[in-house]
CSV table of C-alpha atoms in Angstrom, one decimal:
chain,number,residue,atom,x,y,z
A,28,MET,CA,2.8,-33.1,15.9
A,29,LEU,CA,-0.2,-30.9,15.3
A,30,TRP,CA,0.2,-29.4,18.8
A,31,GLU,CA,3.9,-28.8,18.0
A,32,LEU,CA,2.9,-26.8,14.9
A,33,ILE,CA,0.3,-24.7,16.7
A,34,ARG,CA,2.8,-24.0,19.5
A,35,ALA,CA,5.3,-22.8,16.9
A,36,GLY,CA,2.8,-20.5,15.4
A,37,LEU,CA,1.8,-19.1,18.8
A,38,ILE,CA,5.4,-18.6,19.8
A,39,ALA,CA,6.0,-16.6,16.6
A,40,LEU,CA,2.9,-14.6,17.3
A,41,GLN,CA,4.1,-13.8,20.8
A,42,ASP,CA,7.6,-12.8,19.5
A,43,TYR,CA,6.6,-10.5,16.7
A,44,ILE,CA,3.4,-9.0,17.9
A,45,ALA,CA,4.3,-8.4,21.5
A,46,LEU,CA,7.6,-6.8,20.6
A,47,HIS,CA,6.3,-4.7,17.8
A,48,VAL,CA,2.8,-3.6,18.6
A,49,VAL,CA,3.5,-0.6,20.8
A,50,THR,CA,6.7,0.8,19.5
A,51,CYS,CA,6.4,-0.1,15.8
A,52,LEU,CA,2.8,-0.9,14.7
A,53,ILE,CA,1.0,1.8,16.6
A,54,PRO,CA,3.1,4.7,15.3
A,55,ALA,CA,3.2,3.1,11.8
A,56,PHE,CA,-0.6,2.9,11.7
A,57,LEU,CA,-0.9,6.5,13.0
A,58,LEU,CA,1.5,7.7,10.3
A,59,ALA,CA,-0.4,5.8,7.5
A,60,GLY,CA,-3.7,7.2,8.8
A,61,ALA,CA,-2.2,10.7,8.9
A,62,MET,CA,-0.9,10.5,5.4
A,63,VAL,CA,-4.3,9.5,4.0
A,64,THR,CA,-5.9,12.3,5.9
A,65,PHE,CA,-3.5,15.2,5.6
A,66,VAL,CA,-1.8,14.6,2.2
A,67,SER,CA,-4.0,15.6,-0.7
A,68,LYS,CA,-4.1,12.5,-2.9
A,69,GLU,CA,-6.1,14.5,-5.5
A,70,THR,CA,-3.2,16.9,-6.0
A,71,ILE,CA,-0.7,14.1,-6.5
A,72,ILE,CA,-2.9,12.3,-8.9
A,73,TYR,CA,-3.8,15.4,-10.8
A,74,TYR,CA,-0.2,16.2,-11.5
A,75,LEU,CA,0.6,12.7,-12.3
A,76,GLY,CA,-2.1,12.6,-15.0
A,77,ALA,CA,-0.9,16.0,-16.3
A,78,ALA,CA,2.8,15.6,-16.2
A,79,ALA,CA,3.9,15.7,-19.8
A,80,GLN,CA,7.6,15.0,-19.3
A,81,LYS,CA,8.4,11.3,-18.9
A,82,LEU,CA,11.1,11.7,-16.3
A,83,LYS,CA,9.0,14.0,-14.2
A,84,ALA,CA,6.0,11.7,-14.4
A,85,PHE,CA,8.1,8.8,-13.4
A,86,ALA,CA,9.6,10.6,-10.4
A,87,LEU,CA,6.2,11.8,-9.3
A,88,ALA,CA,4.7,8.3,-9.7
A,89,ALA,CA,7.5,6.7,-7.7
A,90,GLY,CA,7.5,9.4,-5.0
A,91,GLY,CA,3.8,9.8,-4.8
A,92,SER,CA,3.2,6.0,-4.4
A,93,PHE,CA,4.8,6.2,-0.9
A,94,PHE,CA,1.8,8.4,0.1
A,95,VAL,CA,-1.1,7.4,-2.2
A,96,ALA,CA,-1.8,3.8,-1.2
A,97,ALA,CA,-0.5,2.1,1.8
A,98,CYS,CA,-3.0,-0.7,1.2
A,99,SER,CA,-2.7,-3.2,-1.6
A,100,CYS,CA,-6.4,-3.5,-2.2
A,101,THR,CA,-6.6,0.1,-3.5
A,102,VAL,CA,-3.6,0.1,-5.8
A,103,ILE,CA,-5.0,-1.5,-8.9
A,104,PRO,CA,-7.9,0.9,-9.3
A,105,VAL,CA,-5.6,3.8,-8.6
A,106,SER,CA,-3.2,2.7,-11.3
A,107,SER,CA,-5.8,1.8,-13.9
A,108,GLY,CA,-7.7,5.0,-13.1
A,109,LEU,CA,-4.6,7.0,-13.8
A,110,TYR,CA,-4.0,5.1,-17.0
A,111,TYR,CA,-7.5,5.7,-18.4
A,112,ALA,CA,-7.4,9.3,-17.2
A,113,GLY,CA,-4.6,9.9,-19.5
A,114,ALA,CA,-1.4,9.2,-17.6
A,115,ALA,CA,1.5,7.6,-19.4
A,116,ILE,CA,1.6,3.8,-19.2
A,117,GLY,CA,5.1,3.9,-17.6
A,118,ALA,CA,3.8,6.1,-14.7
A,119,ALA,CA,0.7,3.9,-14.2
A,120,PHE,CA,2.8,0.8,-13.8
A,121,ILE,CA,5.3,2.5,-11.5
A,122,VAL,CA,2.4,3.2,-9.1
A,123,LEU,CA,1.3,-0.4,-9.5
A,124,TRP,CA,4.8,-1.5,-8.4
A,125,VAL,CA,6.0,1.0,-5.8
A,126,ALA,CA,2.8,1.3,-3.7
A,127,PRO,CA,2.8,-2.3,-2.5
A,128,ALA,CA,6.6,-3.0,-2.8
A,129,ALA,CA,7.7,0.1,-0.8
A,130,ASN,CA,4.9,1.6,1.2
A,131,ILE,CA,5.4,3.3,4.5
A,132,LEU,CA,3.8,0.5,6.6
A,133,ALA,CA,5.8,-2.3,5.1
A,134,LEU,CA,9.0,-0.3,5.2
A,135,THR,CA,8.7,0.4,8.9
A,136,TYR,CA,8.0,-3.1,9.8
A,137,THR,CA,10.8,-4.4,7.7
A,138,GLY,CA,13.1,-2.0,9.5
A,139,ALA,CA,12.0,-3.1,12.9
A,140,ILE,CA,12.4,-6.8,12.1
A,141,LEU,CA,15.3,-7.0,9.6
A,142,GLY,CA,17.3,-3.8,10.3
A,143,SER,CA,18.0,-0.6,8.5
A,144,THR,CA,20.4,-2.0,5.9
A,145,MET,CA,17.6,-4.2,4.5
A,146,VAL,CA,15.2,-1.3,4.5
A,147,LEU,CA,17.5,1.0,2.6
A,148,ALA,CA,18.2,-1.8,0.1
A,149,ARG,CA,14.5,-2.3,-0.2
A,150,ILE,CA,13.7,1.3,-0.9
A,151,PHE,CA,16.6,1.7,-3.3
A,152,ALA,CA,15.9,-1.5,-5.2
A,153,ALA,CA,12.1,-0.8,-5.4
A,154,LEU,CA,12.9,2.6,-7.0
A,155,VAL,CA,15.4,1.3,-9.5
A,156,MET,CA,13.0,-1.5,-10.5
A,157,ALA,CA,10.2,1.1,-10.8
A,158,PHE,CA,12.2,3.2,-13.3
A,159,VAL,CA,13.2,0.2,-15.3
A,160,VAL,CA,9.6,-1.1,-15.4
A,161,GLY,CA,8.3,2.3,-16.4
A,162,TRP,CA,10.9,2.5,-19.2
A,163,VAL,CA,10.2,-1.0,-20.4
A,164,MET,CA,6.5,-0.5,-20.5
A,165,THR,CA,7.0,2.8,-22.4
A,166,VAL,CA,9.3,1.3,-25.0
A,167,VAL,CA,7.3,-1.9,-25.6
A,168,PHE,CA,4.0,-0.2,-25.9
A,169,ARG,CA,5.2,3.1,-27.5
A,170,ARG,CA,3.1,2.7,-30.7
A,171,GLU,CA,-0.1,1.9,-28.8
A,172,GLU,CA,0.7,4.9,-26.5
A,173,GLN,CA,1.0,7.3,-29.4
A,174,ALA,CA,-2.4,6.2,-30.8
A,175,ARG,CA,-4.0,6.3,-27.3
A,176,LEU,CA,-2.7,9.7,-26.2
A,177,GLN,CA,-3.0,11.6,-29.4
A,178,PRO,CA,-6.8,12.3,-29.3
A,179,VAL,CA,-6.4,13.7,-25.8
A,180,ALA,CA,-3.5,16.1,-26.3
A,181,ALA,CA,-4.1,17.8,-23.0
A,182,PRO,CA,-5.5,15.4,-20.4
A,183,SER,CA,-8.8,16.8,-19.6
A,184,ASN,CA,-10.3,16.2,-16.1
A,185,PRO,CA,-14.0,17.0,-16.2
A,186,GLY,CA,-14.3,16.5,-12.5
A,187,GLN,CA,-11.8,19.2,-11.7
A,188,ALA,CA,-12.1,22.5,-13.5
A,189,THR,CA,-9.2,24.1,-11.7
A,190,ALA,CA,-5.9,22.5,-10.8
A,191,PRO,CA,-5.6,21.7,-7.2
A,192,THR,CA,-2.5,23.3,-5.8
A,193,HIS,CA,-2.8,22.4,-2.2
A,194,LEU,CA,-0.7,19.3,-1.3
A,195,MET,CA,-0.5,19.8,2.5
A,196,GLY,CA,-0.3,22.6,5.0
A,197,ARG,CA,2.6,23.5,7.2
A,198,ALA,CA,1.0,22.1,10.3
A,199,ASP,CA,0.5,18.8,8.4
A,200,VAL,CA,4.1,18.6,7.4
A,201,ILE,CA,5.3,19.2,11.0
A,202,LEU,CA,2.8,16.6,12.3
A,203,LEU,CA,4.0,14.0,9.7
A,204,ILE,CA,7.6,14.7,10.6
A,205,LEU,CA,6.9,14.3,14.3
A,206,LEU,CA,5.1,11.1,13.6
A,207,VAL,CA,8.1,9.8,11.6
A,208,ILE,CA,10.3,10.7,14.5
A,209,SER,CA,8.0,8.9,17.0
A,210,LEU,CA,8.3,5.9,14.7
A,211,LEU,CA,12.1,5.9,14.2
A,212,ALA,CA,13.1,7.0,17.7
A,213,PRO,CA,12.2,3.9,19.7
A,214,ASN,CA,13.3,1.5,17.0
A,215,TYR,CA,16.7,3.1,16.3
A,216,LEU,CA,17.7,5.3,19.2
A,217,ALA,CA,16.8,2.7,21.8
A,218,GLN,CA,17.6,-0.3,19.7
A,219,LYS,CA,20.2,-1.8,22.0
A,220,GLY,CA,18.5,-1.0,25.2
A,221,PRO,CA,15.9,-3.0,27.2
A,222,TYR,CA,12.4,-3.1,26.0
A,223,TRP,CA,11.0,-0.7,28.5
A,224,ALA,CA,13.5,2.0,27.2
A,225,LYS,CA,11.9,1.6,23.8
A,226,VAL,CA,8.4,2.0,25.3
A,227,LEU,CA,9.6,5.1,27.2
A,228,VAL,CA,11.0,6.7,24.1
A,229,TRP,CA,7.9,5.9,22.2
A,230,GLY,CA,5.6,7.2,25.0
A,231,ILE,CA,7.4,10.6,25.1
A,232,ALA,CA,7.5,11.0,21.3
A,233,THR,CA,3.8,10.1,21.1
A,234,ILE,CA,2.8,12.5,23.8
A,235,ILE,CA,4.6,15.3,21.8
A,236,VAL,CA,2.8,14.3,18.6
A,237,PHE,CA,-0.6,14.5,20.3
A,238,ILE,CA,0.1,17.8,22.0
A,239,TYR,CA,1.1,19.3,18.7
A,240,ALA,CA,-1.9,17.7,16.9
A,241,PHE,CA,-4.4,19.1,19.4
A,242,TRP,CA,-2.7,22.5,19.3
A,243,ALA,CA,-2.4,22.8,15.5
A,244,LYS,CA,-5.3,20.9,14.0
A,245,PRO,CA,-9.0,21.3,14.1
A,246,LYS,CA,-11.0,18.6,16.0
A,247,GLU,CA,-12.8,17.5,12.8
A,248,GLU,CA,-9.6,16.6,11.1
A,249,LEU,CA,-8.2,14.8,14.1
A,250,LYS,CA,-11.4,12.7,14.1
A,251,ARG,CA,-10.9,11.8,10.5
A,252,TRP,CA,-7.2,10.9,11.2
A,253,MET,CA,-8.2,8.5,13.9
A,254,GLY,CA,-10.9,7.1,11.7
A,255,GLU,CA,-8.4,6.4,8.9
A,256,THR,CA,-5.9,5.0,11.4
A,257,TRP,CA,-8.6,2.6,12.7
A,258,TRP,CA,-9.2,1.4,9.1
A,259,PHE,CA,-5.6,0.4,8.7
A,260,VAL,CA,-5.7,-1.4,12.0
A,261,ARG,CA,-8.9,-3.2,11.1
A,262,LEU,CA,-7.7,-4.1,7.6
A,263,ILE,CA,-4.1,-5.1,8.2
A,264,PHE,CA,-3.8,-6.2,11.8
A,265,PRO,CA,-5.9,-9.4,11.4
A,266,LEU,CA,-4.0,-10.3,8.3
A,267,LEU,CA,-0.8,-9.7,10.1
A,268,LEU,CA,-1.8,-12.0,13.0
A,269,VAL,CA,-2.8,-14.8,10.6
A,270,GLY,CA,0.3,-14.2,8.5
A,271,VAL,CA,2.7,-14.4,11.5
A,272,PHE,CA,1.0,-17.5,12.8
A,273,VAL,CA,1.4,-19.2,9.4
A,274,VAL,CA,5.0,-18.1,9.2
A,275,GLY,CA,5.7,-19.7,12.6
A,276,VAL,CA,4.1,-23.0,11.4
A,277,ILE,CA,6.0,-22.9,8.1
A,278,GLY,CA,9.2,-22.2,9.8
A,279,LYS,CA,8.7,-25.4,11.8
A,280,LEU,CA,7.7,-27.5,8.8
A,281,LEU,CA,10.5,-26.4,6.4
A,282,PRO,CA,13.6,-28.5,6.7
A,283,GLU,CA,16.6,-26.2,7.4
A,284,GLU,CA,18.7,-28.0,5.0
A,285,TRP,CA,16.3,-27.5,2.1
A,286,VAL,CA,16.2,-23.8,2.7
A,287,ARG,CA,20.0,-23.5,2.9
A,288,THR,CA,20.6,-25.4,-0.3
A,289,ALA,CA,17.7,-23.8,-2.3
A,290,LEU,CA,17.8,-20.2,-1.0
A,291,GLY,CA,21.1,-19.9,0.7
A,292,GLY,CA,24.1,-17.8,-0.6
A,293,SER,CA,23.6,-15.3,-3.4
A,294,SER,CA,23.6,-17.4,-6.5
A,295,VAL,CA,21.3,-16.5,-9.4
A,296,SER,CA,19.3,-19.6,-9.0
A,297,ALA,CA,18.5,-18.8,-5.3
A,298,SER,CA,17.5,-15.3,-6.2
A,299,PHE,CA,15.3,-16.6,-9.0
A,300,LEU,CA,13.6,-19.1,-6.8
A,301,ALA,CA,12.9,-16.4,-4.2
A,302,THR,CA,11.6,-14.1,-6.8
A,303,ILE,CA,9.2,-16.8,-8.2
A,304,LEU,CA,8.1,-17.7,-4.7
A,305,GLY,CA,7.3,-14.0,-4.0
A,306,SER,CA,5.7,-13.3,-7.4
A,307,VAL,CA,3.2,-16.2,-7.2
A,308,SER,CA,2.1,-16.2,-3.6
A,309,TYR,CA,0.1,-13.5,-2.0
A,310,PHE,CA,1.5,-11.6,1.0
A,311,ALA,CA,-0.6,-9.1,2.7
A,312,THR,CA,1.3,-5.9,3.4
A,313,MET,CA,3.8,-6.4,6.2
A,314,THR,CA,3.5,-10.2,6.5
A,315,GLU,CA,6.4,-10.5,4.1
A,316,ALA,CA,8.9,-9.2,6.8
A,317,PRO,CA,8.4,-11.9,9.4
A,318,PHE,CA,8.3,-14.5,6.6
A,319,VAL,CA,11.6,-13.4,5.3
A,320,ASP,CA,13.0,-13.2,8.8
A,321,THR,CA,12.0,-16.8,9.5
A,322,LEU,CA,13.6,-18.0,6.2
A,323,MET,CA,16.8,-16.1,6.9
A,324,LYS,CA,17.1,-17.7,10.3
A,325,LEU,CA,16.8,-21.1,8.5
A,326,GLY,CA,19.6,-20.1,6.2
A,327,MET,CA,18.3,-17.9,3.3
A,328,GLY,CA,20.8,-15.5,1.9
A,329,PRO,CA,20.3,-11.8,2.2
A,330,GLY,CA,20.2,-11.3,-1.6
A,331,PRO,CA,17.3,-13.7,-2.2
A,332,ALA,CA,15.7,-12.3,0.9
A,333,LEU,CA,15.6,-8.9,-0.7
A,334,ALA,CA,14.1,-10.3,-3.8
A,335,LEU,CA,11.4,-12.0,-1.8
A,336,LEU,CA,10.7,-8.8,0.2
A,337,LEU,CA,10.1,-6.9,-3.0
A,338,THR,CA,8.1,-9.4,-5.1
A,339,GLY,CA,6.2,-10.9,-2.2
A,340,PRO,CA,3.8,-8.0,-1.6
A,341,GLY,CA,4.4,-6.5,-5.1
A,342,LEU,CA,3.1,-9.4,-7.1
A,343,SER,CA,0.8,-12.4,-6.6
A,344,LEU,CA,-1.2,-14.7,-8.8
A,345,PRO,CA,-4.5,-12.9,-8.0
A,346,ASN,CA,-2.7,-9.7,-8.8
A,347,TRP,CA,-1.6,-11.0,-12.2
A,348,LEU,CA,-5.1,-11.8,-13.1
A,349,ALA,CA,-6.5,-8.5,-12.0
A,350,ILE,CA,-3.8,-6.6,-14.0
A,351,ALA,CA,-4.6,-8.8,-17.1
A,352,ARG,CA,-8.2,-8.0,-16.8
A,353,VAL,CA,-7.7,-4.2,-16.5
A,354,PHE,CA,-4.7,-3.6,-18.7
A,355,GLY,CA,-4.9,-6.5,-21.1
A,356,VAL,CA,-3.0,-9.8,-21.2
A,357,LYS,CA,-0.1,-8.5,-23.2
A,358,LYS,CA,0.7,-5.7,-20.8
A,359,ALA,CA,0.3,-8.0,-17.8
A,360,ILE,CA,2.8,-10.5,-19.3
A,361,VAL,CA,5.4,-7.9,-20.1
A,362,TYR,CA,5.0,-6.4,-16.6
A,363,VAL,CA,5.3,-9.7,-14.7
A,364,VAL,CA,8.2,-11.0,-16.8
A,365,THR,CA,10.1,-7.7,-16.3
A,366,ILE,CA,9.6,-7.8,-12.6
A,367,ILE,CA,10.7,-11.4,-12.3
A,368,ILE,CA,13.9,-10.7,-14.3
A,369,LEU,CA,14.6,-7.5,-12.3
A,370,GLY,CA,13.8,-9.2,-9.0
A,371,THR,CA,16.3,-12.0,-9.8
A,372,LEU,CA,19.0,-9.5,-10.9
A,373,VAL,CA,18.4,-7.3,-7.8
A,374,GLY,CA,18.7,-10.2,-5.5
A,375,TRP,CA,21.8,-11.5,-7.1
A,376,PHE,CA,23.4,-8.1,-7.3
A,377,ALA,CA,22.6,-7.2,-3.6
A,378,GLY,CA,23.7,-10.6,-2.4
A,379,ASN,CA,27.1,-10.3,-4.1
A,380,PHE,CA,28.0,-6.6,-3.8
A,381,LEU,CA,25.8,-5.1,-1.1
A,382,PHE,CA,25.5,-7.2,1.9
B,17,MET,CA,-32.6,8.4,-8.0
B,18,LYS,CA,-29.7,6.0,-8.7
B,19,ILE,CA,-26.9,5.7,-6.3
B,20,GLU,CA,-23.8,3.9,-7.3
B,21,ILE,CA,-21.0,2.8,-5.1
B,22,LEU,CA,-17.8,2.4,-7.1
B,23,GLY,CA,-15.4,0.0,-5.4
B,24,SER,CA,-13.0,-2.8,-6.1
B,25,GLY,CA,-14.5,-5.0,-3.5
B,26,CYS,CA,-12.4,-3.7,-0.6
B,27,PRO,CA,-13.7,-3.5,3.0
B,28,LYS,CA,-13.9,0.3,2.8
B,29,CYS,CA,-16.2,0.0,-0.2
B,30,PHE,CA,-18.6,-2.3,1.6
B,31,GLU,CA,-18.6,0.0,4.6
B,32,THR,CA,-19.5,2.8,2.2
B,33,GLU,CA,-22.4,0.7,0.7
B,34,ARG,CA,-23.6,0.0,4.2
B,35,ARG,CA,-23.7,3.6,5.1
B,36,VAL,CA,-25.4,4.6,1.9
B,37,GLN,CA,-28.1,2.0,2.5
B,38,LYS,CA,-28.6,3.2,6.1
B,39,VAL,CA,-28.9,6.9,5.0
B,40,VAL,CA,-31.3,6.0,2.2
B,41,GLN,CA,-33.5,4.3,4.7
B,42,GLU,CA,-33.3,7.0,7.2
B,43,LEU,CA,-34.2,9.7,4.7
B,44,GLY,CA,-36.9,7.4,3.2
B,45,LEU,CA,-35.6,7.9,-0.3
B,46,GLN,CA,-36.8,6.1,-3.3
B,47,ALA,CA,-33.4,5.1,-4.6
B,48,GLU,CA,-31.7,2.3,-6.4
B,49,VAL,CA,-28.4,1.4,-4.9
B,50,VAL,CA,-25.9,-0.4,-7.0
B,51,HIS,CA,-22.4,-1.5,-6.2
B,52,VAL,CA,-20.1,-1.3,-9.3
B,53,TYR,CA,-17.2,-3.7,-9.0
B,54,ASP,CA,-16.0,-3.6,-12.6
B,55,LEU,CA,-12.6,-1.9,-12.7
B,56,MET,CA,-13.0,-1.0,-16.4
B,57,GLU,CA,-16.3,0.7,-15.6
B,58,ILE,CA,-14.7,2.5,-12.7
B,59,ALA,CA,-11.8,3.7,-14.8
B,60,ARG,CA,-14.3,4.9,-17.5
B,61,ARG,CA,-15.9,7.1,-14.9
B,62,ARG,CA,-12.5,8.6,-14.3
B,63,VAL,CA,-12.6,7.6,-10.7
B,64,VAL,CA,-9.1,7.0,-9.5
B,65,LEU,CA,-9.6,6.8,-5.7
B,66,THR,CA,-12.1,4.2,-4.5
B,67,PRO,CA,-14.5,4.0,-2.7
B,68,ALA,CA,-16.5,6.5,-4.7
B,69,VAL,CA,-20.2,7.4,-4.6
B,70,ALA,CA,-22.1,8.6,-7.7
B,71,VAL,CA,-25.6,10.0,-7.7
B,72,ASP,CA,-27.5,9.8,-11.0
B,73,GLY,CA,-24.2,9.2,-12.8
B,74,GLU,CA,-22.3,12.1,-11.2
B,75,VAL,CA,-19.4,11.3,-9.0
B,76,LYS,CA,-19.9,13.1,-5.7
B,77,ILE,CA,-17.4,11.4,-3.3
B,78,SER,CA,-14.1,9.8,-4.1
B,79,GLY,CA,-11.2,8.5,-2.1
B,80,HIS,CA,-12.7,8.0,1.4
B,81,VAL,CA,-15.5,6.4,3.3
B,82,PRO,CA,-18.1,9.1,3.6
B,83,THR,CA,-19.6,9.9,6.9
B,84,GLU,CA,-23.4,9.7,7.3
B,85,ASP,CA,-23.7,13.4,7.5
B,86,GLU,CA,-21.8,13.8,4.3
B,87,LEU,CA,-24.1,11.3,2.5
B,88,LYS,CA,-27.2,13.1,3.9
B,89,ALA,CA,-25.9,16.4,2.5
B,90,ILE,CA,-25.4,15.0,-1.1
B,91,LEU,CA,-28.6,12.9,-1.1
B,92,ARG,CA,-30.9,15.7,0.1
B,93,GLU,CA,-30.1,17.9,-2.9
């Protein structure tokens, strides 16, 4: 029995990792590293703290989160730092939600495993949820916000005397676009073809990326880029290996019938169960995709699957506690409850009207 | 001299601390190295991007793991 389980875990590892390392993980890690290196986080955060208009701050928070933190361990300090630096509470919680729920690494991997429809649904749902969460936090805590933000009419930033205007250079934009292409080309262009075709497409695209990088960027920056990329590999790859192994074992342990009755279809209760499951348990970035894939093969409905994809990495019990410690218990409760309600609704809606 | 590493306990923050310790030793500095984990304290310092390094209360580096050369430059001052 034990051997059977270990074997199931190893097979899962072989399936996911072997098929995704070259054409999906490597370009995704390179892209994440490039974003950290070439996109000026300081600029995004400066404007986020300064944006006076609510809508503008919300849009900036949601959009910027794709770039700011691709790693869940950094998002709580980013969000609390923004909050205490004078950003509106809505914007701070949007960052807290979008960065783990829809970051570039997780989205790529979701696409490679679950297909483009699921990715688009995930992006769209994460953004809609982000705006609702931002709005709810703003409305619920509006009195407190007024008192908090009044003394600092203009958010002062002692560390930065002048506003940073540089977001990224033209060469950086081109390089990032090339990287995105090298990521999408093998997984979408050569989706139907044999595996070697994918690798070939990936190889050509990657060579182009590096030729351009060497031509357009100074050596020093390329070194930093590789350094940041290596960090992502070191942080996320081991977690991914463990995660996929555990997913393989769980897939073997879970009775198919149980999954089909509890999480199948697109009822509100299935969606709610998936949301709770995702909100409580901790998923390292990217591990949620193979987990959901396994559950779907066992009979989970696409609606609940979407709910789990969103709340899995977005929320977890340790995450609740950290949020409560930094923002206070009341805000943590409002946030968590809002996300659970929204997750359930999104899962139900997507299951009934989208898929 | 007081050197503080502000970090949430992430691997990058530990790597920063390791490099700071190494550089302090290499330069033979008399310095107290402290790792600040408290998120409230980090927020109070207006640090948004961790890991950050503060020397005598002033934040010098924020948002990336500093290289040893970078650390030497700010610690020599």
